[in-house]
């Protein structure tokens, strides 16, 4: 949960998750929809799918995690950093997990001036030498966590407290007076804008039409409002309505109720939201398009983007 989300935001999600799944076997047995429902709002939903898949693999192996970096890397969703962190902290393997804090400490310690992200591999290679000290090798769990804390509390991104740093004498960046400027970064590229359309259809009983998104891609496997693919060009209304949910003999008066802006890591998405109310959902529409969900229930995992779209439709009095 902490890979892309702050501690403050994670705490209530973590507590609810552990209440529902107190051990890896409980998580492995849970339906994916239940896992996703408890993750909804955290974003980066591939993490939840990978965590669930990982739990199933571990449960098949008797509930025991691999205790080496190589073994951990074979589990779904575990990459180099996570594998090294688990191996060092949980199993005492003498490896250095390289997160943003350790990356910053390393760049400053060795005065590595090539900008990120191009220098990331070189910094990671240099970071692997940080535990050469005999005491570090003897206490890999403590050393890994000390590195994290050094970066988070002393070697901070801005105004590092170099006078308090236990490595200030060995720090090339400090000696050269450039520590605070490291690691350097290549100029930011403007985040591109993409465009989407989603349709909020409700009936007189308060049901809403939802569809499951494809497993691969952003918001993969999550429930959401129907709509065409996101693209670089805006969707003119006539073209957008060609993708609206429909059924034989069903007359729908779609109304554009506004636009939602949602920022992903690599692009900004602008979504035109259309809303319509019908008396009842025909079986043919449900069978081909998705499922009807009662909006008074909270057992469906709607990602933040879709919740924004539903709230915009709600504000247009479509549910009244």
XYZ file of N, CA and C in Angstrom, residues 11-167:
471
model
N -3.109 4.289 6.486
C -3.402 3.670 7.783
C -4.825 3.094 7.881
N -5.888 3.860 7.588
C -7.227 3.256 7.727
C -7.472 2.110 6.747
N -6.912 2.206 5.538
C -7.047 1.114 4.580
C -6.331 -0.137 5.084
N -5.134 0.055 5.623
C -4.337 -1.064 6.136
C -5.073 -1.771 7.268
N -5.639 -0.988 8.179
C -6.335 -1.596 9.316
C -7.563 -2.375 8.863
N -8.337 -1.819 7.932
C -9.509 -2.543 7.429
C -9.102 -3.804 6.680
N -8.024 -3.702 5.919
C -7.546 -4.836 5.132
C -7.113 -5.977 6.052
N -6.377 -5.639 7.104
C -5.897 -6.680 8.025
C -7.033 -7.259 8.866
N -8.049 -6.454 9.148
C -9.223 -6.991 9.844
C -9.934 -8.030 8.978
N -10.017 -7.736 7.676
C -10.712 -8.654 6.764
C -9.862 -9.873 6.424
N -8.550 -9.662 6.301
C -7.642 -10.743 5.885
C -6.488 -10.817 6.886
N -6.677 -11.496 8.017
C -5.645 -11.503 9.060
C -4.403 -12.291 8.705
N -4.453 -13.144 7.690
C -3.258 -13.882 7.279
C -3.315 -14.128 5.779
N -2.229 -14.655 5.253
C -2.119 -14.800 3.803
C -3.124 -15.808 3.261
N -3.486 -16.800 4.056
C -4.467 -17.793 3.611
C -5.842 -17.163 3.457
N -6.220 -16.307 4.403
C -7.508 -15.622 4.307
C -7.569 -14.749 3.062
N -6.473 -14.068 2.768
C -6.425 -13.238 1.561
C -6.516 -14.097 0.313
N -5.815 -15.216 0.291
C -5.825 -16.095 -0.878
C -7.216 -16.640 -1.163
N -7.999 -16.892 -0.120
C -9.329 -17.481 -0.295
C -10.385 -16.454 -0.685
N -10.093 -15.179 -0.497
C -11.097 -14.136 -0.726
C -11.385 -13.960 -2.215
N -12.621 -13.650 -2.586
C -12.933 -13.301 -3.984
C -12.221 -11.998 -4.358
N -11.848 -11.886 -5.622
C -11.121 -10.685 -6.040
C -11.949 -9.429 -5.827
N -13.268 -9.510 -6.043
C -14.102 -8.318 -5.871
C -14.050 -7.803 -4.443
N -13.948 -8.713 -3.473
C -13.854 -8.296 -2.077
C -12.536 -7.579 -1.817
N -11.459 -8.116 -2.379
C -10.149 -7.487 -2.227
C -10.164 -6.095 -2.845
N -10.722 -5.994 -4.057
C -10.738 -4.705 -4.742
C -11.616 -3.697 -4.017
N -12.710 -4.165 -3.406
C -13.589 -3.258 -2.680
C -12.857 -2.614 -1.505
N -12.020 -3.378 -0.819
C -11.279 -2.836 0.319
C -10.106 -1.964 -0.116
N -9.706 -2.088 -1.382
C -8.610 -1.283 -1.927
C -9.130 0.009 -2.564
N -10.412 0.047 -2.890
C -10.969 1.169 -3.660
C -10.689 2.496 -2.970
N -10.126 3.436 -3.744
C -9.754 4.744 -3.225
C -8.260 4.918 -3.073
N -7.513 3.806 -3.018
C -6.051 3.892 -2.906
C -5.384 4.108 -4.258
N -6.070 3.743 -5.340
C -5.464 3.876 -6.665
C -4.445 2.795 -6.955
N -3.871 2.853 -8.150
C -2.857 1.873 -8.578
C -3.355 0.450 -8.292
N -4.489 0.119 -8.911
C -5.205 -1.112 -8.550
C -4.480 -2.385 -8.954
N -3.491 -2.272 -9.824
C -2.694 -3.455 -10.146
C -2.014 -3.995 -8.895
N -1.726 -3.104 -7.921
C -1.112 -3.560 -6.675
C -2.021 -4.548 -5.955
N -3.314 -4.253 -5.925
C -4.260 -5.138 -5.236
C -4.384 -6.465 -5.961
N -4.452 -6.427 -7.281
C -4.556 -7.683 -8.037
C -3.293 -8.520 -7.846
N -2.135 -7.865 -7.889
C -0.877 -8.599 -7.698
C -0.764 -9.159 -6.282
N -1.197 -8.376 -5.291
C -1.145 -8.836 -3.911
C -2.011 -10.086 -3.729
N -3.188 -10.058 -4.340
C -4.097 -11.205 -4.256
C -3.488 -12.426 -4.937
N -2.930 -12.218 -6.137
C -2.293 -13.325 -6.852
C -1.098 -13.861 -6.081
N -0.334 -12.970 -5.468
C 0.822 -13.363 -4.667
C 0.382 -14.223 -3.485
N -0.687 -13.804 -2.814
C -1.189 -14.560 -1.664
C -1.577 -15.973 -2.071
N -2.165 -16.108 -3.241
C -2.575 -17.435 -3.697
C -1.371 -18.336 -3.950
N -0.320 -17.770 -4.523
C 0.888 -18.571 -4.759
C 1.505 -18.993 -3.427
N 1.586 -18.054 -2.492
C 2.173 -18.366 -1.186
C 1.330 -19.410 -0.454
N -0.002 -19.277 -0.530
C -0.880 -20.239 0.135
C -0.702 -21.636 -0.446
N -0.505 -21.704 -1.770
C -0.273 -23.008 -2.406
C 1.027 -23.644 -1.919
N 1.960 -22.817 -1.441
C 3.239 -23.324 -0.921
C 3.222 -23.458 0.598
N 2.040 -23.654 1.144
C 1.926 -23.884 2.573
C 1.959 -22.636 3.421
N 1.789 -21.482 2.811
C 1.772 -20.234 3.566
C 3.136 -19.677 3.893
N 4.191 -20.222 3.316
C 5.550 -19.763 3.598
C 6.084 -18.935 2.425
N 6.604 -17.759 2.748
C 7.207 -16.904 1.737
C 8.625 -17.394 1.415
N 9.064 -17.243 0.174
C 10.487 -17.464 -0.124
C 11.325 -16.505 0.725
N 12.540 -16.903 1.104
C 13.365 -16.043 1.960
C 14.608 -15.511 1.254
N 14.639 -15.621 -0.079
C 15.750 -15.073 -0.851
C 15.218 -14.068 -1.858
N 16.086 -13.181 -2.315
C 15.682 -12.209 -3.328
C 15.207 -12.927 -4.585
N 15.940 -13.935 -5.023
C 15.569 -14.660 -6.240
C 14.201 -15.315 -6.094
N 13.956 -15.933 -4.954
C 12.666 -16.576 -4.737
C 11.528 -15.581 -4.658
N 11.746 -14.460 -4.001
C 10.713 -13.431 -3.878
C 10.377 -12.808 -5.223
N 11.374 -12.680 -6.090
C 11.143 -12.091 -7.412
C 10.233 -12.953 -8.284
N 10.066 -14.201 -7.936
C 9.182 -15.075 -8.709
C 7.712 -14.887 -8.350
N 7.438 -14.179 -7.261
C 6.054 -13.965 -6.846
C 5.423 -12.833 -7.652
N 4.122 -12.924 -7.938
C 3.438 -11.860 -8.697
C 3.529 -10.518 -7.978
N 3.874 -9.474 -8.738
C 3.850 -8.122 -8.217
C 5.044 -7.703 -7.398
N 6.033 -8.583 -7.225
C 7.207 -8.232 -6.423
C 8.379 -7.949 -7.346
N 8.861 -6.710 -7.306
C 9.997 -6.306 -8.127
C 11.264 -6.230 -7.307
N 12.283 -5.629 -7.873
C 13.613 -5.633 -7.261
C 13.619 -4.957 -5.892
N 12.990 -3.784 -5.784
C 13.003 -3.075 -4.503
C 12.254 -3.860 -3.427
N 11.027 -4.289 -3.735
C 10.226 -4.997 -2.737
C 10.898 -6.298 -2.323
N 11.472 -7.020 -3.286
C 12.149 -8.279 -2.962
C 13.328 -8.038 -2.023
N 14.115 -7.017 -2.302
C 15.267 -6.717 -1.450
C 14.822 -6.258 -0.066
N 13.754 -5.457 0.003
C 13.270 -4.975 1.292
C 12.782 -6.134 2.158
N 11.998 -7.040 1.581
C 11.506 -8.199 2.337
C 12.672 -9.085 2.758
N 13.588 -9.332 1.815
C 14.718 -10.223 2.117
C 15.572 -9.666 3.254
N 15.836 -8.373 3.229
C 16.681 -7.763 4.261
C 15.954 -7.653 5.593
N 14.729 -7.089 5.564
C 14.037 -6.764 6.814
C 13.423 -8.007 7.460
N 12.789 -8.864 6.653
C 12.096 -10.022 7.220
C 13.004 -11.227 7.420
N 13.993 -11.389 6.519
C 14.778 -12.624 6.535
C 16.269 -12.418 6.763
N 16.691 -11.167 7.013
C 18.078 -10.921 7.369
C 19.082 -11.176 6.267
N 18.664 -11.031 5.018
C 19.596 -11.194 3.898
C 20.388 -9.899 3.716
N 21.705 -9.975 3.522
C 22.538 -8.760 3.431
C 22.449 -8.096 2.059
N 21.299 -7.494 1.784
C 21.079 -6.786 0.519
C 20.587 -5.380 0.834
N 20.720 -4.485 -0.132
C 20.320 -3.085 0.057
C 19.082 -2.787 -0.791
N 17.932 -2.547 -0.172
C 16.756 -2.126 -0.939
C 16.913 -0.661 -1.342
N 16.671 -0.371 -2.603
C 16.878 0.995 -3.093
C 15.532 1.645 -3.393
N 15.063 2.479 -2.456
C 13.877 3.293 -2.705
C 14.324 4.729 -2.967
N 13.383 5.658 -2.991
C 13.750 7.040 -3.270
C 14.688 7.627 -2.230
N 14.506 7.235 -0.971
C 15.388 7.743 0.084
C 16.820 7.251 -0.105
N 16.961 5.959 -0.366
C 18.305 5.388 -0.533
C 18.953 5.925 -1.813
N 18.151 6.136 -2.831
C 18.647 6.720 -4.080
C 19.234 8.104 -3.822
N 18.540 8.895 -3.022
C 19.007 10.257 -2.714
C 20.278 10.221 -1.872
N 20.309 9.364 -0.848
C 21.502 9.236 -0.010
C 22.706 8.839 -0.846
N 22.516 7.884 -1.745
C 23.617 7.379 -2.569
C 24.145 8.459 -3.512
N 23.237 9.156 -4.178
C 23.651 10.195 -5.120
C 24.477 11.270 -4.412
N 24.096 11.618 -3.194
C 24.822 12.653 -2.449
C 26.132 12.123 -1.887
N 26.099 10.910 -1.373
C 27.295 10.337 -0.758
C 28.436 10.241 -1.762
N 28.107 9.892 -3.016
C 29.128 9.704 -4.038
C 29.144 10.849 -5.063
N 28.411 11.924 -4.784
C 28.357 13.102 -5.671
C 28.078 12.692 -7.110
N 27.018 11.915 -7.310
C 26.640 11.448 -8.645
C 25.746 12.508 -9.274
N 26.270 13.181 -10.290
C 25.613 14.377 -10.822
C 24.796 14.131 -12.089
N 24.878 12.952 -12.683
C 24.057 12.684 -13.860
C 22.580 12.688 -13.447
N 21.717 13.287 -14.261
C 20.322 13.467 -13.826
C 19.496 12.180 -13.906
N 18.507 12.104 -13.042
C 17.470 11.083 -13.116
C 16.499 11.449 -14.234
N 15.836 10.474 -14.844
C 15.867 9.050 -14.500
C 16.992 8.260 -15.161
N 17.773 8.894 -16.036
C 18.800 8.163 -16.761
C 19.866 7.551 -15.874
N 20.097 8.172 -14.714
C 21.164 7.694 -13.824
C 20.691 6.649 -12.824
N 19.439 6.264 -12.894
C 18.856 5.399 -11.856
C 19.598 4.072 -11.716
N 19.943 3.435 -12.809
C 20.635 2.143 -12.724
C 22.027 2.297 -12.115
N 22.742 3.352 -12.505
C 24.082 3.579 -11.958
C 24.012 3.853 -10.461
N 23.017 4.620 -10.030
C 22.858 4.892 -8.602
C 22.541 3.605 -7.850
N 21.688 2.765 -8.423
C 21.337 1.497 -7.774
C 22.556 0.597 -7.624
N 23.391 0.574 -8.649
C 24.605 -0.253 -8.555
C 25.515 0.255 -7.442
N 25.637 1.584 -7.338
C 26.490 2.144 -6.289
C 25.892 1.903 -4.905
N 24.564 1.927 -4.820
C 23.899 1.703 -3.534
C 24.183 0.307 -2.995
N 24.416 -0.639 -3.888
C 24.680 -2.016 -3.450
C 25.981 -2.127 -2.643
N 26.816 -1.082 -2.681
C 28.070 -1.108 -1.927
C 27.931 -0.505 -0.537
N 26.764 0.032 -0.214
C 26.606 0.751 1.043
C 26.720 -0.153 2.269
N 26.432 -1.441 2.089
C 26.462 -2.343 3.247
C 27.769 -3.132 3.330
N 28.851 -2.590 2.769
C 30.137 -3.304 2.804
C 30.709 -3.398 4.212
N 30.300 -2.504 5.093
C 30.781 -2.524 6.472
C 30.353 -3.823 7.172
N 31.229 -4.332 8.009
C 30.982 -5.609 8.678
C 29.723 -5.567 9.548
N 29.514 -4.452 10.246
C 28.325 -4.348 11.088
C 27.048 -4.313 10.259
N 27.104 -3.661 9.098
C 25.930 -3.614 8.225
C 25.576 -5.009 7.729
N 26.579 -5.787 7.365
C 26.339 -7.141 6.896
C 25.772 -8.008 8.022
N 26.218 -7.751 9.249
C 25.754 -8.544 10.397
C 24.316 -8.208 10.792
N 23.865 -6.989 10.457
C 22.514 -6.567 10.867
C 21.769 -5.995 9.660
N 21.455 -6.814 8.664
C 20.859 -6.311 7.425
C 19.492 -5.666 7.612
N 18.678 -6.205 8.529
C 17.348 -5.625 8.743
C 17.464 -4.221 9.315
N 18.270 -4.071 10.368
C 18.473 -2.753 10.975
C 19.102 -1.780 9.982
N 20.059 -2.271 9.202
C 20.762 -1.384 8.272
C 19.812 -0.856 7.195
N 18.984 -1.751 6.635
C 18.042 -1.321 5.589
C 17.100 -0.257 6.130
N 16.562 -0.488 7.334
C 15.619 0.480 7.895
C 16.328 1.770 8.307
N 17.577 1.662 8.742
C 18.348 2.864 9.070
C 18.582 3.719 7.827
N 18.848 3.068 6.697
C 19.011 3.812 5.446
C 17.737 4.566 5.088
N 16.592 3.887 5.216
C 15.319 4.549 4.929
C 15.143 5.767 5.828
N 15.424 5.580 7.114
C 15.239 6.672 8.069
C 16.240 7.806 7.840
N 17.460 7.464 7.440
C 18.460 8.487 7.142
C 17.962 9.391 6.023
N 17.414 8.780 4.973
C 16.904 9.574 3.861
C 15.647 10.344 4.205
N 14.780 9.733 5.011
C 13.500 10.379 5.334
C 13.647 11.481 6.377
N 14.618 11.338 7.306
C 14.689 12.275 8.416
C 15.863 13.231 8.421
N 16.968 12.876 7.744
C 18.173 13.714 7.759
C 18.572 14.130 6.351
N 18.753 13.159 5.484
C 19.147 13.451 4.093
C 17.890 13.701 3.265
N 17.147 14.718 3.659
C 15.841 15.013 3.085
C 15.968 15.672 1.706
N 14.894 15.636 0.915
C 14.982 16.220 -0.431
C 15.398 17.681 -0.426
N 14.879 18.460 0.503
C 15.233 19.880 0.593
C 15.871 20.155 1.956
N 16.868 20.995 1.972
C 17.557 21.396 3.208
C 17.985 20.201 4.045
N 18.848 19.327 3.508
C 19.313 18.175 4.299
C 20.084 18.638 5.535
N 19.917 17.899 6.638
C 20.586 18.245 7.900
C 21.963 17.595 7.940
N 22.864 18.080 7.118
C 24.178 17.460 6.954
C 24.980 17.441 8.265
N 24.801 18.440 9.121
C 25.586 18.483 10.372
C 25.205 17.340 11.310
N 24.045 16.743 11.114
C 23.598 15.633 11.954
C 23.880 14.273 11.338
N 24.354 14.268 10.094
C 24.481 13.011 9.351
C 25.702 12.217 9.810
N 25.525 10.933 10.120
C 26.673 10.119 10.527
C 27.669 9.874 9.401
N 27.260 10.130 8.151
C 28.159 9.929 7.012
C 28.694 11.243 6.444
